[in-house]
Coordinates of C-alpha atoms and ligand atoms in Angstrom, one line a residue:
X1 CA -4.8 35.0 7.0
X2 CA -1.3 33.5 6.9
X3 CA 1.4 35.5 8.7
X4 CA 3.1 37.9 6.2
X5 CA 6.5 36.4 5.6
X6 CA 9.3 37.5 3.3
X7 CA 10.1 33.8 2.7
X8 CA 9.6 32.3 -0.7
X9 CA 7.5 29.3 0.4
X10 CA 6.5 26.6 -2.1
X11 CA 3.1 27.1 -3.7
X12 CA 0.1 25.3 -2.3
X13 CA -3.7 25.5 -2.0
X14 CA -5.3 28.3 -0.1
X15 CA -5.5 27.8 3.7
X16 CA -8.5 28.2 5.8
X17 CA -8.2 30.1 9.1
X18 CA -7.2 27.8 12.1
X19 CA -7.6 24.4 10.3
X20 CA -5.5 25.3 7.2
X21 CA -5.7 22.5 4.7
X22 CA -6.7 19.8 7.1
X23 CA -10.2 19.1 5.8
X24 CA -8.8 18.9 2.2
X25 CA -6.4 16.0 3.1
X26 CA -8.5 14.2 5.7
X27 CA -9.4 11.0 3.9
X28 CA -9.0 7.2 4.0
X29 CA -6.4 7.7 1.3
X30 CA -4.6 11.0 1.9
X31 CA -1.7 10.1 -0.5
X32 CA -4.2 10.1 -3.4
X33 CA -5.5 13.6 -2.5
X34 CA -2.0 14.8 -2.1
X35 CA -1.0 13.4 -5.5
X36 CA -4.0 15.2 -7.1
X37 CA -3.1 18.5 -5.3
X38 CA 0.5 18.2 -6.5
X39 CA -0.7 17.9 -10.1
X40 CA -2.4 21.2 -9.5
X41 CA 0.2 23.1 -7.4
X42 CA 3.5 21.4 -8.2
X43 CA 5.8 18.7 -6.9
X44 CA 6.8 20.7 -3.9
X45 CA 3.8 22.1 -2.0
X46 CA 3.3 24.0 1.1
X47 CA 0.3 23.1 3.3
X48 CA -0.8 23.8 6.8
X49 CA -2.4 20.9 8.6
X50 CA -4.0 22.4 11.6
X51 CA -1.1 24.1 13.4
X52 CA 1.6 22.1 11.5
X53 CA 3.4 23.7 8.6
X54 CA 4.0 20.9 6.1
X55 CA 5.8 20.5 2.8
X56 CA 4.8 17.7 0.5
X57 CA 7.3 16.2 -2.0
X58 CA 5.8 14.3 -4.9
X59 CA 8.4 13.5 -7.6
X60 CA 11.5 11.3 -7.6
X61 CA 13.8 14.3 -8.4
X62 CA 12.7 16.2 -5.4
X63 CA 12.6 13.1 -3.1
X64 CA 16.2 12.6 -4.1
X65 CA 17.1 16.2 -3.3
X66 CA 15.5 16.1 0.1
X67 CA 16.7 12.6 1.2
X68 CA 20.2 13.1 -0.1
X69 CA 22.7 12.4 2.6
X70 CA 24.1 15.9 2.4
X71 CA 20.9 17.4 3.7
X72 CA 21.6 16.1 7.2
X73 CA 19.3 18.7 8.7
X74 CA 16.3 16.8 7.3
X75 CA 16.8 13.5 9.1
X76 CA 14.8 14.2 12.2
X77 CA 11.3 13.0 13.0
X78 CA 8.5 15.2 14.5
X79 CA 7.7 14.7 18.2
X80 CA 4.2 13.2 18.5
X81 CA 2.1 12.3 21.5
X82 CA 2.0 8.6 20.6
X83 CA 5.7 8.3 19.9
X84 CA 6.3 9.8 23.4
X85 CA 3.9 7.5 25.1
X86 CA 4.6 4.2 23.3
X87 CA 8.3 4.5 22.7
X88 CA 9.4 5.8 26.1
X89 CA 9.8 9.4 24.8
X90 CA 10.9 8.2 21.3
X91 CA 13.9 6.2 22.5
X92 CA 13.4 3.6 19.7
X93 CA 15.0 4.0 16.3
X94 CA 12.0 5.0 14.1
X95 CA 11.0 8.1 16.1
X96 CA 14.3 8.9 17.7
X97 CA 15.8 12.3 16.8
X98 CA 18.8 12.3 14.5
X99 CA 21.9 12.3 16.8
X100 CA 24.6 10.1 18.4
X101 CA 22.1 7.6 19.9
X102 CA 20.2 7.1 16.7
X103 CA 23.5 6.7 14.7
X104 CA 24.8 4.1 17.1
X105 CA 21.5 2.1 17.1
X106 CA 21.5 2.1 13.3
X107 CA 25.1 0.7 13.4
X108 CA 24.0 -2.0 15.7
X109 CA 21.1 -2.8 13.3
X110 CA 23.6 -3.1 10.4
X111 CA 26.3 -5.1 12.2
X112 CA 24.3 -7.3 14.5
X113 CA 20.6 -7.0 14.8
X114 CA 19.0 -7.1 11.3
X115 CA 21.8 -8.7 9.2
X116 CA 21.0 -11.3 6.5
X117 CA 22.8 -13.9 8.7
X118 CA 20.6 -13.1 11.7
X119 CA 17.5 -13.4 9.5
X120 CA 18.8 -16.9 8.3
X121 CA 19.1 -17.9 12.0
X122 CA 15.4 -17.5 12.4
X123 CA 14.7 -19.8 9.4
X124 CA 13.8 -22.7 11.7
X125 CA 11.1 -20.8 13.6
X126 CA 9.7 -19.4 10.4
X127 CA 9.5 -22.9 9.0
X128 CA 7.7 -24.1 12.1
X129 CA 5.1 -21.3 11.9
X130 CA 4.6 -21.9 8.2
X131 CA 4.0 -25.6 8.9
X132 CA 1.4 -24.7 11.5
X133 CA -0.3 -22.4 8.9
X134 CA -0.2 -25.1 6.4
X135 CA -1.9 -27.5 8.8
X136 CA -4.7 -25.1 9.7
X137 CA -5.3 -24.3 6.1
X138 CA -5.5 -28.0 5.2
X139 CA -8.3 -28.3 7.8
X140 CA -10.1 -25.4 6.2
X141 CA -9.6 -26.4 2.6
X142 CA -12.7 -25.8 0.4
X143 CA -14.1 -23.2 2.8
X144 CA -13.9 -19.4 2.7
X145 CA -11.1 -18.1 4.9
X146 CA -10.2 -14.7 6.2
X147 CA -6.8 -14.5 4.6
X148 CA -5.7 -11.6 6.7
X149 CA -6.4 -13.3 10.0
X150 CA -4.6 -16.5 9.1
X151 CA -1.6 -14.8 7.5
X152 CA -1.1 -12.2 10.2
X153 CA -1.2 -14.8 12.9
X154 CA 1.8 -16.6 11.2
X155 CA 3.8 -13.4 10.6
X156 CA 3.1 -12.1 14.1
X157 CA 4.2 -15.4 15.7
X158 CA 7.5 -15.3 13.7
X159 CA 8.2 -11.7 14.6
X160 CA 7.4 -12.2 18.3
X161 CA 9.5 -15.3 18.6
X162 CA 12.4 -13.7 16.7
X163 CA 12.3 -10.6 18.8
X164 CA 11.5 -11.9 22.3
X165 CA 12.5 -15.6 22.1
X166 CA 10.4 -18.7 22.3
X167 CA 9.3 -18.8 25.8
X168 CA 6.8 -16.0 26.4
X169 CA 3.7 -17.8 27.7
X170 CA 1.0 -15.3 26.7
X171 CA 1.8 -14.4 23.2
X172 CA -1.9 -13.9 22.3
X173 CA -2.2 -11.1 25.0
X174 CA 1.0 -9.5 23.8
X175 CA -0.1 -9.5 20.2
X176 CA -3.5 -7.9 21.1
X177 CA -1.6 -5.1 23.0
X178 CA 0.7 -4.6 20.1
X179 CA -2.3 -4.3 17.8
X180 CA -3.7 -1.6 20.1
X181 CA -0.4 0.2 20.0
X182 CA -0.4 0.0 16.2
X183 CA -3.9 1.5 16.1
X184 CA -2.8 4.3 18.4
X185 CA 0.3 5.1 16.2
X186 CA -2.0 5.2 13.1
X187 CA -4.5 7.4 14.9
X188 CA -3.7 10.8 13.4
X189 CA -6.9 12.4 14.8
X190 CA -7.6 16.1 14.8
X191 CA -5.7 16.8 18.0
X192 CA -2.5 15.5 16.5
X193 CA -2.5 18.5 14.2
X194 CA -2.9 21.0 17.0
X195 CA 0.0 20.4 19.4
X196 CA -1.3 23.3 21.6
X197 CA -4.6 21.4 22.1
X198 CA -3.0 18.1 23.4
X199 CA -5.1 18.4 26.5
X200 CA -8.1 17.3 24.4
X201 CA -6.5 13.9 24.1
X202 CA -7.0 13.6 27.8
X203 CA -10.6 14.7 27.6
X204 CA -11.4 12.3 24.8
X205 CA -10.0 9.4 26.8
X206 CA -7.5 8.4 24.1
X207 CA -4.4 9.4 26.1
X208 CA -5.5 7.4 29.0
X209 CA -6.1 4.3 26.8
X210 CA -2.7 4.7 25.2
X211 CA -1.0 5.1 28.6
X212 CA -2.7 1.9 29.8
X213 CA -1.7 -0.1 26.8
X214 CA 1.9 1.1 27.1
X215 CA 1.9 0.3 30.9
X216 CA 0.7 -3.3 30.1
X217 CA 3.3 -3.7 27.4
X218 CA 6.0 -2.3 29.7
X219 CA 5.2 -4.9 32.4
X220 CA 5.4 -7.7 29.9
X221 CA 8.7 -6.5 28.4
X222 CA 10.2 -6.1 31.9
X223 CA 9.2 -9.8 32.7
X224 CA 10.7 -11.0 29.5
X225 CA 13.9 -9.0 30.0
X226 CA 14.3 -10.3 33.5
X227 CA 13.9 -13.9 32.3
X228 CA 16.4 -13.4 29.5
X229 CA 19.0 -11.9 31.8
X230 CA 18.8 -14.9 34.1
X231 CA 19.1 -17.4 31.2
X232 CA 22.7 -18.6 30.7
X233 CA 24.4 -20.4 27.9
X234 CA 21.8 -19.8 25.2
X235 CA 23.0 -20.8 21.7
X236 CA 24.2 -17.8 19.7
X237 CA 22.6 -19.3 16.6
X238 CA 19.1 -18.6 17.9
X239 CA 19.7 -15.5 19.8
X240 CA 16.5 -13.5 19.9
X241 CA 16.8 -9.8 19.0
X242 CA 16.3 -8.9 22.7
X243 CA 19.3 -11.2 23.6
X244 CA 21.5 -9.4 21.0
X245 CA 20.6 -6.0 22.5
X246 CA 21.3 -7.3 26.1
X247 CA 24.6 -8.7 25.0
X248 CA 25.6 -5.5 23.2
X249 CA 24.6 -3.5 26.3
X250 CA 26.5 -5.7 28.7
X251 CA 29.7 -5.7 26.5
X252 CA 29.8 -2.0 27.7
X253 CA 32.0 -0.6 24.9
X254 CA 29.3 1.7 23.3
X255 CA 29.8 5.4 22.7
X256 CA 26.4 6.0 24.1
X257 CA 25.6 3.5 26.8
X258 CA 22.2 1.9 26.4
X259 CA 19.7 1.1 29.1
X260 CA 16.9 -1.4 29.5
X261 CA 14.5 1.3 28.5
X262 CA 16.3 1.7 25.2
X263 CA 16.2 -2.1 24.7
X264 CA 12.4 -2.2 25.3
X265 CA 11.8 0.7 22.9
X266 CA 13.9 -0.9 20.1
X267 CA 12.2 -4.3 20.7
X268 CA 8.8 -2.5 20.3
X269 CA 10.1 -1.0 17.0
X270 CA 11.0 -4.4 15.7
X271 CA 7.7 -5.9 16.7
X272 CA 5.6 -3.1 15.3
X273 CA 7.6 -2.6 12.1
X274 CA 8.0 -6.4 11.6
X275 CA 4.3 -7.2 12.1
X276 CA 2.6 -4.3 10.3
X277 CA 4.3 -3.7 6.9
X278 CA 5.1 -7.3 5.8
X279 CA 1.5 -8.3 6.5
X280 CA 0.1 -5.5 4.4
X281 CA 2.5 -6.2 1.5
X282 CA 1.5 -10.0 1.6
X283 CA -2.2 -9.3 1.6
X284 CA -1.9 -6.9 -1.4
X285 CA 0.3 -9.4 -3.3
X286 CA -2.3 -12.1 -2.8
X287 CA -5.1 -9.7 -3.8
X288 CA -3.3 -8.8 -7.0
X289 CA -2.6 -12.5 -7.8
X290 CA -6.3 -13.3 -7.3
X291 CA -7.3 -10.3 -9.5
X292 CA -4.8 -11.4 -12.2
X293 CA -5.2 -15.2 -12.8
X294 CA -2.5 -15.2 -15.6
X295 CA 0.1 -13.7 -13.2
X296 CA -1.0 -16.2 -10.5
X297 CA -0.6 -19.1 -12.9
X298 CA 2.8 -18.0 -14.1
X299 CA 4.1 -17.5 -10.5
X300 CA 2.6 -20.8 -9.2
X301 CA 4.1 -22.7 -12.1
X302 CA 7.6 -21.2 -11.2
X303 CA 7.1 -22.0 -7.5
X304 CA 6.0 -25.6 -8.2
X305 CA 8.8 -26.2 -10.7
X306 CA 11.5 -25.0 -8.2
X307 CA 10.4 -26.4 -4.8
X308 CA 11.4 -30.0 -4.4
X309 CA 10.6 -31.0 -0.8
X310 CA 7.9 -30.4 1.8
X311 CA 9.4 -27.1 3.0
X312 CA 10.6 -24.2 0.8
X313 CA 14.3 -23.3 1.3
X314 CA 16.0 -19.9 1.0
X315 CA 18.1 -21.2 -2.0
X316 CA 14.9 -22.2 -3.8
X317 CA 13.4 -18.8 -3.2
X318 CA 16.6 -17.1 -4.5
X319 CA 16.2 -18.9 -7.8
X320 CA 12.6 -17.7 -8.3
X321 CA 13.0 -15.0 -10.9
X322 CA 9.3 -14.2 -11.5
X323 CA 8.6 -14.1 -7.8
X324 CA 11.1 -11.1 -7.5
X325 CA 9.2 -9.2 -10.2
X326 CA 5.8 -9.8 -8.5
X327 CA 7.1 -8.7 -5.1
X328 CA 8.8 -5.6 -6.6
X329 CA 5.6 -4.6 -8.4
X330 CA 3.6 -5.1 -5.2
X331 CA 6.0 -2.9 -3.3
X332 CA 5.7 -0.3 -6.0
X333 CA 2.0 0.0 -5.6
X334 CA 1.5 -1.0 -2.0
X335 CA 4.5 -0.1 0.2
X336 CA 3.9 2.6 2.9
X337 CA 2.5 5.4 0.7
X338 CA 3.8 8.3 2.9
X339 CA 7.1 8.0 4.6
X340 CA 7.1 8.8 8.3
X341 CA 7.5 12.6 8.3
X342 CA 10.8 14.2 8.6
X343 CA 11.4 17.6 10.1
X344 CA 13.7 20.4 9.0
X345 CA 15.9 21.4 11.9
X346 CA 17.2 24.6 10.3
X347 CA 16.0 26.9 7.6
X348 CA 16.9 25.4 4.2
X349 CA 16.3 25.8 0.5
X350 CA 14.9 23.1 -1.8
X351 CA 14.4 23.7 -5.5
X352 CA 14.6 27.5 -5.0
X353 CA 12.0 27.5 -2.2
X354 CA 12.5 28.4 1.4
X355 CA 11.7 25.6 4.0
X356 CA 11.6 27.2 7.4
X357 CA 13.0 25.3 10.4
X358 CA 10.5 23.0 12.1
X359 CA 8.4 22.3 9.0
X360 CA 7.1 18.7 8.7
X361 CA 8.2 17.1 5.4
X362 CA 6.0 14.4 3.9
X363 CA 7.4 12.4 1.0
X364 CA 4.6 10.9 -1.1
X365 CA 6.3 7.7 -2.1
X366 CA 3.2 6.4 -3.7
X367 CA 3.2 9.6 -6.0
X368 CA 6.9 8.9 -6.9
X369 CA 6.2 5.3 -7.6
X370 CA 3.3 6.1 -9.9
X371 CA 4.9 9.2 -11.4
X372 CA 3.8 9.2 -15.1
X373 CA 7.2 10.6 -16.2
X374 CA 9.0 7.5 -14.7
X375 CA 6.5 4.7 -15.3
X376 CA 4.3 3.5 -18.2
X377 CA 0.7 2.7 -17.2
X378 CA 1.7 3.7 -13.6
X379 CA -1.5 2.6 -11.9
X380 CA -1.6 -1.0 -13.4
X381 CA -0.1 -4.1 -11.8
X382 CA 2.5 -5.4 -14.3
X383 CA 5.4 -7.4 -12.8
X384 CA 7.0 -7.7 -16.2
X385 CA 7.9 -4.0 -16.1
X386 CA 10.8 -5.0 -13.9
X387 CA 12.1 -7.6 -16.4
X388 CA 15.6 -6.5 -17.6
X389 CA 15.4 -3.5 -15.4
X390 CA 18.2 -2.5 -13.1
X391 CA 15.9 -0.6 -10.7
X392 CA 16.3 -1.7 -7.1
X393 CA 14.7 -0.8 -3.8
X394 CA 17.9 0.0 -1.9
X395 CA 17.3 3.8 -2.0
X396 CA 19.3 4.9 -5.0
X397 CA 16.4 4.9 -7.6
X398 CA 14.1 7.5 -6.3
X399 CA 11.1 6.5 -8.6
X400 CA 11.2 3.2 -6.5
X401 CA 11.8 3.7 -2.8
X402 CA 9.4 1.3 -1.0
X403 CA 11.8 1.1 1.9
X404 CA 12.5 4.8 2.0
X405 CA 16.0 6.2 1.3
X406 CA 18.8 8.2 2.8
X407 CA 19.8 8.0 6.4
X408 CA 16.4 6.8 7.6
X409 CA 16.0 4.0 5.0
X410 CA 14.4 0.9 6.5
X411 CA 17.0 -1.3 8.3
X412 CA 14.7 -4.3 8.1
X413 CA 14.9 -5.0 4.4
X414 CA 16.4 -8.5 4.5
X415 CA 14.0 -9.5 7.3
X416 CA 10.9 -8.0 5.7
X417 CA 11.6 -9.4 2.2
X418 CA 12.5 -12.9 3.5
X419 CA 9.2 -13.0 5.4
X420 CA 7.1 -11.7 2.4
X421 CA 8.7 -14.1 0.0
X422 CA 8.4 -17.2 2.2
X423 CA 4.8 -16.6 3.1
X424 CA 3.6 -15.9 -0.4
X425 CA 5.5 -18.9 -1.8
X426 CA 4.1 -21.2 0.8
X427 CA 0.5 -20.1 0.0
X428 CA 1.1 -20.8 -3.7
X429 CA 3.0 -24.0 -3.3
X430 CA 0.6 -25.9 -1.1
X431 CA -2.8 -24.6 -2.4
X432 CA -4.7 -23.4 -5.4
X433 CA -7.0 -20.4 -4.6
X434 CA -10.5 -19.5 -5.6
X435 CA -12.7 -16.5 -5.1
X436 CA -15.9 -17.2 -3.1
X437 CA -19.5 -17.2 -4.4
X438 CA -18.6 -17.1 -8.1
X439 CA -16.9 -13.6 -7.7
X440 CA -15.0 -12.7 -10.9
X441 CA -11.4 -11.6 -10.6
X442 CA -12.1 -8.1 -11.8
X443 CA -14.9 -7.8 -9.2
X444 CA -12.5 -8.2 -6.3
X445 CA -12.8 -5.2 -4.0
X446 CA -9.4 -3.4 -3.9
X447 CA -10.6 -0.3 -1.9
X448 CA -7.8 1.0 0.3
X449 CA -7.7 2.4 3.8
X450 CA -4.7 4.0 5.4
X451 CA -4.0 4.0 9.2
X452 CA -0.7 2.7 10.6
X453 CA -0.5 0.8 7.3
X454 CA -2.2 0.7 3.9
X455 CA -4.7 -2.2 3.8
X456 CA -7.6 -3.5 1.7
X457 CA -10.7 -1.9 3.3
X458 CA -12.3 -5.4 3.4
X459 CA -10.0 -8.2 4.4
X460 CA -9.4 -10.6 1.5
X461 CA -11.8 -13.6 1.6
X462 CA -10.6 -16.6 -0.5
X463 CA -10.9 -20.4 -0.7
X464 CA -7.9 -22.7 -0.4
X465 CA -8.0 -25.8 -2.5
X466 CA -5.5 -28.4 -1.2
X467 CA -3.1 -30.0 -3.5
X468 CA -3.6 -33.2 -1.5
X469 CA -7.3 -33.2 -2.4
X470 CA -6.5 -32.6 -6.1
X471 CA -4.2 -35.7 -6.3
Ligands
HEM1 C1 8.2 -5.5 3.5 C2 8.5 -5.0 4.7 C3 8.9 -3.6 5.0 C4 8.7 -2.4 4.4 C5 8.0 -2.2 3.0 C6 9.3 -1.4 5.2 C7 9.3 0.0 4.9 C8 9.8 0.9 5.7 C9 9.8 2.3 5.3 C10 9.2 3.0 4.1 C11 10.4 3.0 6.4 C12 10.7 4.5 6.5 C13 12.0 4.9 5.8 C14 12.3 6.4 5.6 O1 11.7 7.2 6.4 O2 13.1 6.7 4.7 C15 10.9 2.0 7.3 C16 11.5 2.3 8.5 C17 11.9 1.4 9.4 N1 11.7 0.0 9.3 FE1 10.9 -1.0 7.8 N2 9.8 -2.0 6.3 C18 9.6 -3.3 6.3 C19 10.0 -4.3 7.2 C20 10.7 -4.0 8.4 C21 11.1 -5.0 9.4 C22 10.8 -6.5 9.2 C23 11.7 -4.3 10.4 C24 12.4 -4.8 11.6 C25 12.1 -6.0 12.2 C26 11.7 -2.9 10.0 C27 12.2 -1.9 10.8 C28 12.2 -0.5 10.5 C29 12.7 0.5 11.4 C30 13.4 0.3 12.8 C31 12.5 1.7 10.7 C32 12.9 3.1 11.2 C33 14.3 3.6 10.6 C34 14.7 4.9 11.1 O3 13.9 5.8 11.3 O4 15.9 5.1 11.2 N3 11.1 -2.7 8.8 N4 10.5 0.8 6.9

C-alpha cells in the first residue's frame, strides 16, 4: 500500500508493493509505454519506479509549465551512481545541481565554449575527417557497409579532436573507454531505482567496472591536461575546448574558481554529449531517407545543385532549404525521447496537483513531439510539415523541444546541428545509396532501442554507389 497522504498527487496506474510501476515501464522503448499510459491516466502522471517517486509530463502545455524559467525549483538533476562515478561527483554541467557553479559553467558555454564562432573554428578538422570518410567509402563502394560504424568513427574523431586537441596518440583506446562510459550512463538497471540497495551494484560487479573505466579515463585526461598546460603559443583560432577551459581557469576572475577536476568533468560532458546524440540523429536521418526514396531524391537534388567544389562549405549548407526541413523532422521523431530527469527541490503545484519535494520529473519529449493535438499524422515522417512553419527548436515551442527547454536547454545546439548537417550532406553529395539484397524501402527495419541514446536496434546496412563510378 502507498503511504496515506493528504497531498493531491497526479493520477497514475496502480502501484505494486516494493517495485511500484517498474515492471510496467521496463522496456526497450519506455517512452512509448509512458505515452500509452498518459493516454489512459492523463498528461501529468504519478508513478513509483522502485523507490523513486516520479512524475511524467506528456503534453506541450505541461512541459511549458514545468520548464518555465519561473519554476526555478525544478532545474536540478537527480543524483545517480553513474553520474557520481563518471563525472567526479557530478561536477560536469549535465548532471551538476542547479547552483552558482552550474550557472557560471553555462555562461562559459554561451560566451566561449560552444559559440557558433568556436564551432566554425573546427571546420578545418571536420573537413579533414569527412575527407577520410569519403576515401574509405570510395574503397568500399558497391559493398554493404555498416553505416553506424563508419559514421560514428568520423563524428567521434571530430569531437575528440575539437575537445582535446589534435595530439592525443591513442584516440582509439580513448573512444573505447568513452563508449564504455556511455553504456554505463545508459544502464538504468534495477538497482538504479532502489537507492537504498546500491550495495548490489558492488555485488554484481558493475560498480567495479565503472570505477575502472573512470580511473582509466582520468589518467588519460590528466596526461592530456599536463601536455596542454606545457604547450605555449597555440593559435587561438584552433583552441581545443580543453584549452579554452584552461585559459578561463588561469585568467582567475571567476565567481566560482574552477579546478582541473571541473575541467575534466566538463570535457567528458562535451565528449559524451557530442558523440552520442549527433550520431543517433544522423543514423535515423539516413534510415528515413532510405525508407523514403522520394525524400532522398529531393534532398540529394538540392545538395548537388548547391555544392560547387570538392568540399561542402557552411555557406552552401545554410542555403539548403529542404535539408533544414529533413533535419527538423528527424529531430521531431528521433531526438532524445525522455529528457534527463529533473528533480523538484521543494514542494510545488503543477496543474492543480501537488508535486512533493524530491520527486523525479520525466518529460516525455517524444510524446510532446507526436502529440495529436499539435501535429497531423504525428507518427509519419513528413519534412514538408515544417514548410512555411515558424516552429523552431530553441525551446519556445513546446510541441517541438528536441534540445530541451528552459534553464537546462542543450548548450551544444550550434555544434550538434553543424555536425549533423555536414555529415548527412557529405553522404548524399558523394554517393548514391542502395539497400542490400533487394530489400524494399518499406521493409527497412526501424525497430528502436533506448539506452544512453535512441538507436535503430539493428545498425543500418547500406551500399554506397560512388559518383565517380557512375560517370
Ligand atoms: C543533434 C545533437 C544534439 C541533441 C539533439 C542534443 C539534445 C540535448 C537534450 C535534449 C538535452 C537535455 C536538455 C534538457 O534537459 O532540457 C541536452 C543537454 C546537454 N547537451 Fe546536448 N544535444 C546535442 C548535441 C550536443 C553537443 C554537440 C554538445 C556539446 C559538445 C551538447 C552538450 C550538452 C550538455 C552539456 C547538456 C547538459 C545541459 C545542462 O544540463 O545544463 N549537446 N542536449
